[in-house]
Amino acid sequence: EFNGIPEYNKMTATSLSLFIAALLFEPNRVLAFRPKWIDLPVLVLCLCPMVSSLSNGLGFYDGMSESNSQLLRWGLPYLIGRVYFNDYQSMRELAFGIFLGGVIYLPFCWFEMRMSPQLHRIVYGYHQHGFMQTIRYGGYRPMVFLQHGLMVGMWMATATLAGLALWKTGIVRHIRGVPMWVFVSLLFVTTIMCRSSGAIVLLGVGTAIFASVRYMRTPLALVALAAVCVLYISIRASGMWNGSQLIEMTKSAFGADRAQSVETRFYNEEALAARARQQPLLGWGGWGRSRIYDERGKDITITDSMWIITLGTNGALGVAALLAVVLLPPLVLVRKAPIAWWSHPAAAPTACMAVIVVLWMVDNLLNAMFNPVYVVIIGGLAGLRPLSQVDVGIVSIRRIVR
């Protein structure tokens, strides 16, 4: 805790500083914000910790503290997205910014692939995670300045997909005279070399969704992926499926080491889900009450997945709010922007952002790699109006980078 702000770290500091800057320099824009029905899930998500604390007898102050933390993590980046990225032009700029962020990360990733993850230790004086987890497939998995190598892999996959959408639709053809395909190719290869199996699979899934939209003119692949998230959490939280088939598939595709990692996650999820079902609606609240301890008071569980953490602390209400916050805006885009326009420069970057958000939710079925950039995207998608001929006309005469 820092000056009364719980969980103050690089992620929450970024959200807080951007919000303060917006209030100082563009207060009218922030004050012009008007909530819509689609903003209700993020409100519920931010208030869930308060309700959970009160229901567990932890008191009003504890509830306020927990809700304040949730507001910093989810509420502020969502609001920034709603205020600043609420039209198709600004979403194209956001997609280009994400792509550019991946390009900037390239040399740092290459350095750590060769020299091992050392940049965080050099700058901050310590490794942000266990060093042994960086050794994968005969090389090093870069972490750079993010929480984990898995987070870097997902970020590079995200940047690759954003670059692919900008390049294939002709929005960005060259950068400083260098063809766009060069940057996209470098991002693609670097994503593979990040040695994160999940990110590699999601990159392939995202590319397949783009292909289905472009050639089959259907959003079914995206809708099905969102449905998989809901179905997976439902059956895992209820204890109806132990995941043995997925463990075997992982072993066949990626080897015994990766399968053992998935098995460990599933084992802990089953134990934690059973604990969560003792307080099914509102969860156990904070202070590690949702975790499992031995007779000596030692924590014997590992929480890897975002959904199991939410289920334990805020119950089914929290998980429902989480799914609604992440998945509802991408699905609503199907109605705001007809699928026939998803391959057009007017809507393609925005559609790409919708795909990226759903892929991020899939990644969080097994991980808990929070990045406020994805929440900014969600806020932007939530604030979009239906695609109009004006949006199409603007793109026809303008490109982000010439």
Coordinates of C-alpha atoms in Angstrom, one line a residue:
E1 CA 0.0 0.0 0.0
F2 CA 1.3 3.4 -0.9
N3 CA -0.2 6.5 0.7
G4 CA -3.6 4.7 1.1
I5 CA -3.5 3.3 -2.4
P6 CA -3.6 -0.6 -2.3
E7 CA -1.6 -2.6 -4.8
Y8 CA 0.2 0.5 -6.1
N9 CA 2.5 -0.7 -8.9
K10 CA 3.5 0.1 -12.4
M11 CA 0.1 -0.8 -13.9
T12 CA -2.0 1.1 -11.4
A13 CA 0.5 4.0 -11.4
T14 CA 0.0 4.3 -15.2
S15 CA -3.8 4.3 -15.0
L16 CA -3.8 6.8 -12.1
S17 CA -1.3 9.2 -13.8
L18 CA -3.2 9.2 -17.1
F19 CA -6.5 9.9 -15.3
I20 CA -5.0 12.8 -13.3
A21 CA -3.4 14.2 -16.5
A22 CA -6.8 14.0 -18.3
L23 CA -8.4 15.9 -15.4
L24 CA -5.7 18.6 -15.4
F25 CA -5.4 19.2 -19.1
E26 CA -8.8 18.1 -20.6
P27 CA -11.3 18.3 -17.8
N28 CA -14.2 19.1 -20.1
R29 CA -13.6 15.9 -22.1
V30 CA -13.7 13.8 -18.9
L31 CA -16.7 15.6 -17.5
A32 CA -18.5 15.1 -20.8
F33 CA -18.6 11.4 -20.2
R34 CA -22.1 10.0 -20.1
P35 CA -22.6 6.4 -18.9
K36 CA -24.5 3.8 -21.0
W37 CA -26.1 0.5 -20.2
I38 CA -22.9 -1.3 -21.4
D39 CA -20.9 0.4 -18.6
L40 CA -23.0 -1.4 -15.9
P41 CA -20.7 -4.5 -15.8
V42 CA -17.6 -2.5 -15.0
L43 CA -19.5 -0.7 -12.2
V44 CA -20.5 -4.0 -10.8
L45 CA -17.0 -5.3 -11.1
C46 CA -15.6 -2.3 -9.1
L47 CA -18.3 -2.6 -6.4
C48 CA -18.1 -6.4 -6.0
P49 CA -15.1 -6.2 -3.5
M50 CA -17.2 -3.9 -1.3
V51 CA -20.1 -6.3 -1.2
S52 CA -17.8 -9.3 -0.6
S53 CA -16.1 -7.6 2.3
L54 CA -19.4 -6.7 3.9
S55 CA -20.9 -10.1 3.4
N56 CA -17.8 -11.7 5.1
G57 CA -17.9 -9.3 8.1
L58 CA -14.6 -7.6 7.1
G59 CA -16.0 -4.1 7.5
F60 CA -16.7 -1.0 5.4
Y61 CA -13.1 0.2 5.4
D62 CA -11.8 -3.1 4.0
G63 CA -14.5 -3.0 1.3
M64 CA -13.6 0.6 0.4
S65 CA -10.0 -0.4 0.1
E66 CA -10.6 -3.4 -2.1
S67 CA -13.1 -1.5 -4.3
N68 CA -10.5 1.3 -4.6
S69 CA -8.0 -1.2 -5.8
Q70 CA -10.5 -2.6 -8.4
L71 CA -11.2 0.9 -9.5
L72 CA -7.5 1.6 -10.2
R73 CA -7.1 -1.7 -12.1
W74 CA -10.3 -1.8 -14.1
G75 CA -12.3 1.4 -13.7
L76 CA -9.8 4.1 -14.6
P77 CA -8.3 2.4 -17.8
Y78 CA -11.9 1.6 -18.9
L79 CA -12.9 5.2 -18.4
I80 CA -9.8 6.4 -20.4
G81 CA -10.8 4.1 -23.2
R82 CA -14.4 5.4 -23.1
V83 CA -13.3 9.0 -23.2
Y84 CA -10.4 8.9 -25.7
F85 CA -11.0 5.9 -28.0
N86 CA -14.7 6.0 -28.6
D87 CA -14.7 6.3 -32.4
Y88 CA -13.3 4.3 -35.3
Q89 CA -10.6 6.8 -36.1
S90 CA -9.2 6.8 -32.6
M91 CA -9.4 3.0 -32.4
R92 CA -7.2 2.9 -35.5
E93 CA -4.7 5.1 -33.8
L94 CA -4.8 2.8 -30.7
A95 CA -4.2 -0.2 -32.9
F96 CA -1.2 1.6 -34.5
G97 CA 0.1 2.5 -31.0
I98 CA -0.1 -1.1 -29.9
F99 CA 1.7 -2.2 -33.0
L100 CA 4.4 0.5 -32.5
G101 CA 4.7 -0.6 -28.9
G102 CA 5.5 -4.1 -30.1
V103 CA 8.1 -2.8 -32.5
I104 CA 9.8 -0.8 -29.7
Y105 CA 9.9 -4.0 -27.7
L106 CA 11.7 -6.0 -30.4
P107 CA 15.3 -5.1 -29.5
F108 CA 14.7 -5.7 -25.8
C109 CA 13.2 -9.1 -26.5
W110 CA 16.2 -10.0 -28.8
F111 CA 18.7 -8.9 -26.1
E112 CA 17.1 -11.1 -23.4
M113 CA 16.7 -14.0 -25.8
R114 CA 20.5 -14.0 -26.2
M115 CA 21.7 -12.7 -22.8
S116 CA 18.8 -14.0 -20.6
P117 CA 16.2 -11.8 -18.9
Q118 CA 18.4 -9.2 -17.2
L119 CA 16.9 -5.8 -18.1
H120 CA 14.6 -5.6 -15.1
R121 CA 17.4 -6.6 -12.7
I122 CA 19.7 -4.1 -14.3
V123 CA 17.2 -1.2 -14.0
Y124 CA 15.3 -2.1 -10.9
G125 CA 17.8 -4.4 -9.1
Y126 CA 15.8 -7.6 -8.9
H127 CA 14.1 -10.2 -11.1
Q128 CA 10.3 -9.7 -11.3
H129 CA 9.7 -13.5 -11.3
G130 CA 11.4 -16.8 -10.8
F131 CA 14.4 -17.0 -13.2
M132 CA 14.0 -20.8 -13.9
Q133 CA 10.7 -20.1 -15.6
T134 CA 12.5 -18.1 -18.3
I135 CA 14.3 -21.2 -19.6
R136 CA 12.2 -22.8 -22.3
Y137 CA 12.8 -25.0 -25.3
G138 CA 16.6 -24.7 -25.2
G139 CA 16.7 -20.9 -24.8
Y140 CA 15.5 -17.9 -22.8
R141 CA 12.0 -16.5 -22.7
P142 CA 12.2 -12.7 -22.4
M143 CA 10.4 -10.8 -19.7
V144 CA 11.8 -7.3 -20.4
F145 CA 9.9 -5.0 -18.0
L146 CA 6.6 -6.9 -17.7
Q147 CA 5.4 -9.3 -15.0
H148 CA 6.3 -12.5 -16.7
G149 CA 7.5 -14.0 -19.9
L150 CA 3.9 -15.2 -20.6
M151 CA 2.8 -11.6 -20.5
V152 CA 5.5 -10.6 -23.0
G153 CA 4.5 -13.4 -25.3
M154 CA 0.9 -12.2 -25.2
W155 CA 1.9 -8.6 -25.8
M156 CA 4.0 -9.5 -28.8
A157 CA 1.1 -11.6 -30.3
T158 CA -1.2 -8.7 -29.7
A159 CA 1.2 -6.3 -31.5
T160 CA 1.5 -8.8 -34.4
L161 CA -2.2 -9.0 -34.9
A162 CA -2.6 -5.3 -34.8
G163 CA 0.2 -4.9 -37.4
L164 CA -1.4 -7.6 -39.5
A165 CA -4.7 -5.8 -39.6
L166 CA -3.1 -2.4 -40.4
W167 CA -1.0 -3.9 -43.2
K168 CA -3.5 -6.2 -44.9
T169 CA -6.1 -3.5 -45.2
G170 CA -3.6 -1.0 -46.6
I171 CA -4.0 1.5 -43.7
V172 CA -0.2 1.5 -43.1
R173 CA 2.0 0.5 -46.0
H174 CA 5.4 1.9 -45.1
I175 CA 7.0 3.4 -42.0
R176 CA 10.0 5.7 -42.6
G177 CA 10.3 4.0 -46.0
V178 CA 10.4 0.5 -44.6
P179 CA 7.6 -1.8 -46.0
M180 CA 5.0 -2.8 -43.4
W181 CA 5.5 -6.5 -44.0
V182 CA 9.0 -6.3 -42.7
F183 CA 7.8 -5.1 -39.3
V184 CA 4.9 -7.6 -39.2
S185 CA 7.3 -10.5 -40.1
L186 CA 9.7 -9.4 -37.3
L187 CA 6.9 -9.3 -34.8
F188 CA 5.7 -12.7 -35.9
V189 CA 9.1 -14.4 -35.6
T190 CA 9.8 -12.7 -32.2
T191 CA 6.4 -13.9 -30.9
I192 CA 7.4 -17.4 -31.7
M193 CA 10.8 -16.9 -30.2
C194 CA 9.3 -15.7 -27.0
R195 CA 8.7 -19.4 -26.4
S196 CA 5.2 -19.0 -24.9
S197 CA 3.0 -21.8 -26.1
G198 CA -0.2 -20.1 -25.2
A199 CA 0.7 -16.9 -27.0
I200 CA 1.7 -18.9 -30.1
V201 CA -1.6 -20.8 -30.2
L202 CA -3.6 -17.6 -29.6
L203 CA -1.7 -15.8 -32.4
G204 CA -2.7 -18.7 -34.7
V205 CA -6.3 -18.6 -33.5
G206 CA -6.4 -14.8 -34.0
T207 CA -5.1 -15.1 -37.6
A208 CA -7.7 -17.9 -38.3
I209 CA -10.5 -15.6 -37.0
F210 CA -9.2 -12.8 -39.4
A211 CA -9.3 -15.3 -42.3
S212 CA -12.8 -16.5 -41.4
V213 CA -14.0 -12.9 -41.4
R214 CA -12.3 -12.0 -44.6
Y215 CA -13.2 -15.0 -46.7
M216 CA -16.3 -16.4 -45.0
R217 CA -17.9 -13.1 -43.9
T218 CA -19.1 -14.6 -40.6
P219 CA -18.4 -13.6 -36.9
L220 CA -19.1 -17.2 -35.7
A221 CA -15.5 -17.9 -34.9
L222 CA -15.3 -14.9 -32.6
V223 CA -18.6 -15.6 -31.0
A224 CA -17.7 -19.3 -30.5
L225 CA -14.4 -18.3 -28.8
A226 CA -16.3 -16.0 -26.4
A227 CA -18.7 -18.8 -25.7
V228 CA -15.8 -21.2 -24.9
C229 CA -14.6 -18.7 -22.2
V230 CA -18.1 -18.8 -20.6
L231 CA -18.5 -22.5 -20.9
Y232 CA -15.0 -23.3 -19.7
I233 CA -15.3 -21.2 -16.5
S234 CA -18.8 -22.6 -15.8
I235 CA -17.8 -26.2 -15.9
R236 CA -14.5 -25.7 -14.2
A237 CA -16.1 -23.6 -11.4
S238 CA -18.8 -26.2 -10.9
G239 CA -16.4 -29.1 -10.7
M240 CA -18.0 -30.9 -13.7
W241 CA -14.8 -31.4 -15.6
N242 CA -11.2 -32.1 -14.4
G243 CA -9.5 -31.1 -17.6
S244 CA -7.7 -34.5 -18.2
Q245 CA -8.4 -34.4 -21.9
L246 CA -6.8 -30.9 -22.3
I247 CA -3.8 -32.2 -20.3
E248 CA -3.3 -35.0 -22.8
M249 CA -3.7 -32.7 -25.8
T250 CA -1.1 -30.4 -24.3
K251 CA 1.3 -33.3 -23.8
S252 CA 0.9 -34.4 -27.4
A253 CA 1.3 -30.9 -28.8
F254 CA 3.9 -29.3 -26.5
G255 CA 5.5 -32.1 -24.5
A256 CA 5.5 -33.5 -20.9
D257 CA 6.8 -30.3 -19.3
R258 CA 4.0 -28.1 -20.6
A259 CA 1.5 -30.8 -19.8
Q260 CA 2.8 -30.9 -16.2
S261 CA 2.4 -27.2 -15.9
V262 CA -1.2 -27.4 -17.1
E263 CA -1.9 -30.3 -14.7
T264 CA -0.6 -28.3 -11.8
R265 CA -2.8 -25.4 -12.6
F266 CA -5.9 -27.7 -12.9
Y267 CA -5.1 -29.4 -9.7
N268 CA -5.0 -26.1 -7.8
E269 CA -8.1 -24.8 -9.6
E270 CA -10.1 -27.8 -8.5
A271 CA -9.1 -27.3 -4.9
L272 CA -9.7 -23.5 -5.0
A273 CA -13.0 -23.9 -6.8
A274 CA -14.2 -26.3 -4.1
R275 CA -13.2 -23.7 -1.5
A276 CA -15.1 -21.0 -3.5
R277 CA -18.3 -23.1 -3.7
Q278 CA -18.5 -22.7 0.1
Q279 CA -19.2 -19.0 -0.5
P280 CA -20.6 -19.2 -4.1
L281 CA -22.3 -15.9 -4.7
L282 CA -20.0 -13.2 -3.2
G283 CA -16.8 -15.1 -2.4
W284 CA -14.5 -14.9 0.6
G285 CA -13.3 -11.4 0.2
G286 CA -9.6 -10.4 0.6
W287 CA -6.8 -11.3 3.0
G288 CA -6.2 -14.7 1.4
R289 CA -9.4 -16.1 2.8
S290 CA -10.2 -17.9 -0.5
R291 CA -6.9 -19.9 -0.4
I292 CA -6.2 -23.2 1.3
Y293 CA -3.8 -23.6 4.2
D294 CA -2.4 -26.7 6.0
E295 CA -2.5 -27.4 9.7
R296 CA 0.6 -25.1 10.2
G297 CA -1.1 -22.2 8.4
K298 CA 1.0 -22.5 5.3
D299 CA -0.6 -21.6 2.0
I300 CA -0.6 -24.8 -0.1
T301 CA -2.4 -23.5 -3.2
I302 CA -1.3 -21.6 -6.4
T303 CA -3.6 -19.2 -8.1
D304 CA -2.7 -18.8 -11.7
S305 CA -5.9 -18.0 -13.5
M306 CA -7.7 -14.7 -13.3
W307 CA -11.2 -16.3 -13.1
I308 CA -10.3 -18.6 -10.1
I309 CA -8.9 -15.6 -8.3
T310 CA -12.1 -13.6 -9.0
L311 CA -14.3 -16.6 -8.1
G312 CA -12.6 -17.0 -4.7
T313 CA -12.6 -13.4 -3.7
N314 CA -15.8 -12.1 -5.3
G315 CA -17.8 -15.2 -6.1
A316 CA -20.1 -15.9 -9.0
L317 CA -21.2 -12.3 -9.1
G318 CA -17.6 -11.1 -9.7
V319 CA -16.9 -13.8 -12.4
A320 CA -20.1 -12.8 -14.2
A321 CA -19.1 -9.1 -14.1
L322 CA -15.6 -10.0 -15.3
L323 CA -17.0 -12.0 -18.3
A324 CA -19.5 -9.2 -19.1
V325 CA -16.8 -6.5 -19.0
V326 CA -14.4 -8.3 -21.3
L327 CA -16.7 -10.1 -23.7
L328 CA -19.8 -7.9 -24.1
P329 CA -18.1 -5.0 -26.0
P330 CA -16.5 -7.2 -28.6
L331 CA -19.8 -9.1 -29.2
V332 CA -21.8 -5.9 -29.4
L333 CA -19.4 -4.7 -32.1
V334 CA -20.9 -7.4 -34.3
R335 CA -24.1 -5.3 -34.4
K336 CA -22.4 -1.9 -34.5
A337 CA -20.2 -2.7 -37.4
P338 CA -21.7 -5.2 -40.0
I339 CA -19.4 -8.1 -40.6
A340 CA -19.1 -7.2 -44.3
W341 CA -17.1 -4.1 -43.2
W342 CA -14.7 -5.9 -40.9
S343 CA -12.1 -6.3 -43.7
H344 CA -12.5 -2.6 -44.8
P345 CA -10.0 -0.1 -43.5
A346 CA -12.8 1.8 -41.7
A347 CA -13.5 -1.1 -39.3
A348 CA -10.7 -3.6 -39.6
P349 CA -8.5 -2.2 -36.8
T350 CA -11.5 -1.9 -34.5
A351 CA -12.5 -5.5 -35.3
C352 CA -8.9 -6.5 -34.7
M353 CA -9.1 -4.9 -31.2
A354 CA -12.3 -6.9 -30.5
V355 CA -10.5 -10.2 -31.5
I356 CA -7.5 -9.2 -29.3
V357 CA -9.8 -8.7 -26.2
V358 CA -11.4 -12.1 -26.6
L359 CA -8.0 -13.7 -27.0
W360 CA -6.8 -12.0 -23.9
M361 CA -9.8 -13.5 -22.0
V362 CA -8.9 -16.9 -23.3
D363 CA -5.3 -16.3 -22.1
N364 CA -6.7 -15.5 -18.7
L365 CA -8.4 -18.8 -18.5
L366 CA -5.0 -20.2 -17.4
N367 CA -3.1 -17.0 -16.5
A368 CA -3.7 -13.8 -14.6
M369 CA -1.5 -11.4 -16.6
F370 CA -3.3 -8.1 -16.1
N371 CA -2.4 -5.3 -18.5
P372 CA -4.4 -2.0 -18.5
V373 CA -4.0 -1.7 -22.3
Y374 CA -6.6 -4.4 -22.9
V375 CA -9.0 -2.6 -20.5
V376 CA -8.5 0.6 -22.4
I377 CA -9.4 -1.3 -25.6
I378 CA -12.6 -2.7 -23.9
G379 CA -13.6 0.9 -22.8
G380 CA -13.1 2.1 -26.4
L381 CA -15.2 -0.7 -27.9
A382 CA -17.9 -0.1 -25.3
G383 CA -18.2 3.6 -26.3
L384 CA -18.4 3.1 -30.1
R385 CA -21.4 4.2 -32.1
P386 CA -22.6 2.2 -35.1
L387 CA -20.4 2.4 -38.2
S388 CA -21.6 5.0 -40.6
Q389 CA -20.8 6.1 -44.2
V390 CA -19.0 9.1 -42.7
D391 CA -16.5 6.7 -41.1
V392 CA -16.0 4.9 -44.3
G393 CA -15.5 8.1 -46.2
I394 CA -12.9 9.4 -43.8
V395 CA -10.7 6.3 -44.2
S396 CA -11.0 6.5 -47.9
I397 CA -9.1 9.8 -48.0
R398 CA -6.8 9.4 -45.0
R399 CA -4.1 7.0 -43.7
I400 CA -2.5 7.0 -40.3
V401 CA 1.0 6.8 -41.8
R402 CA 1.8 7.5 -45.4

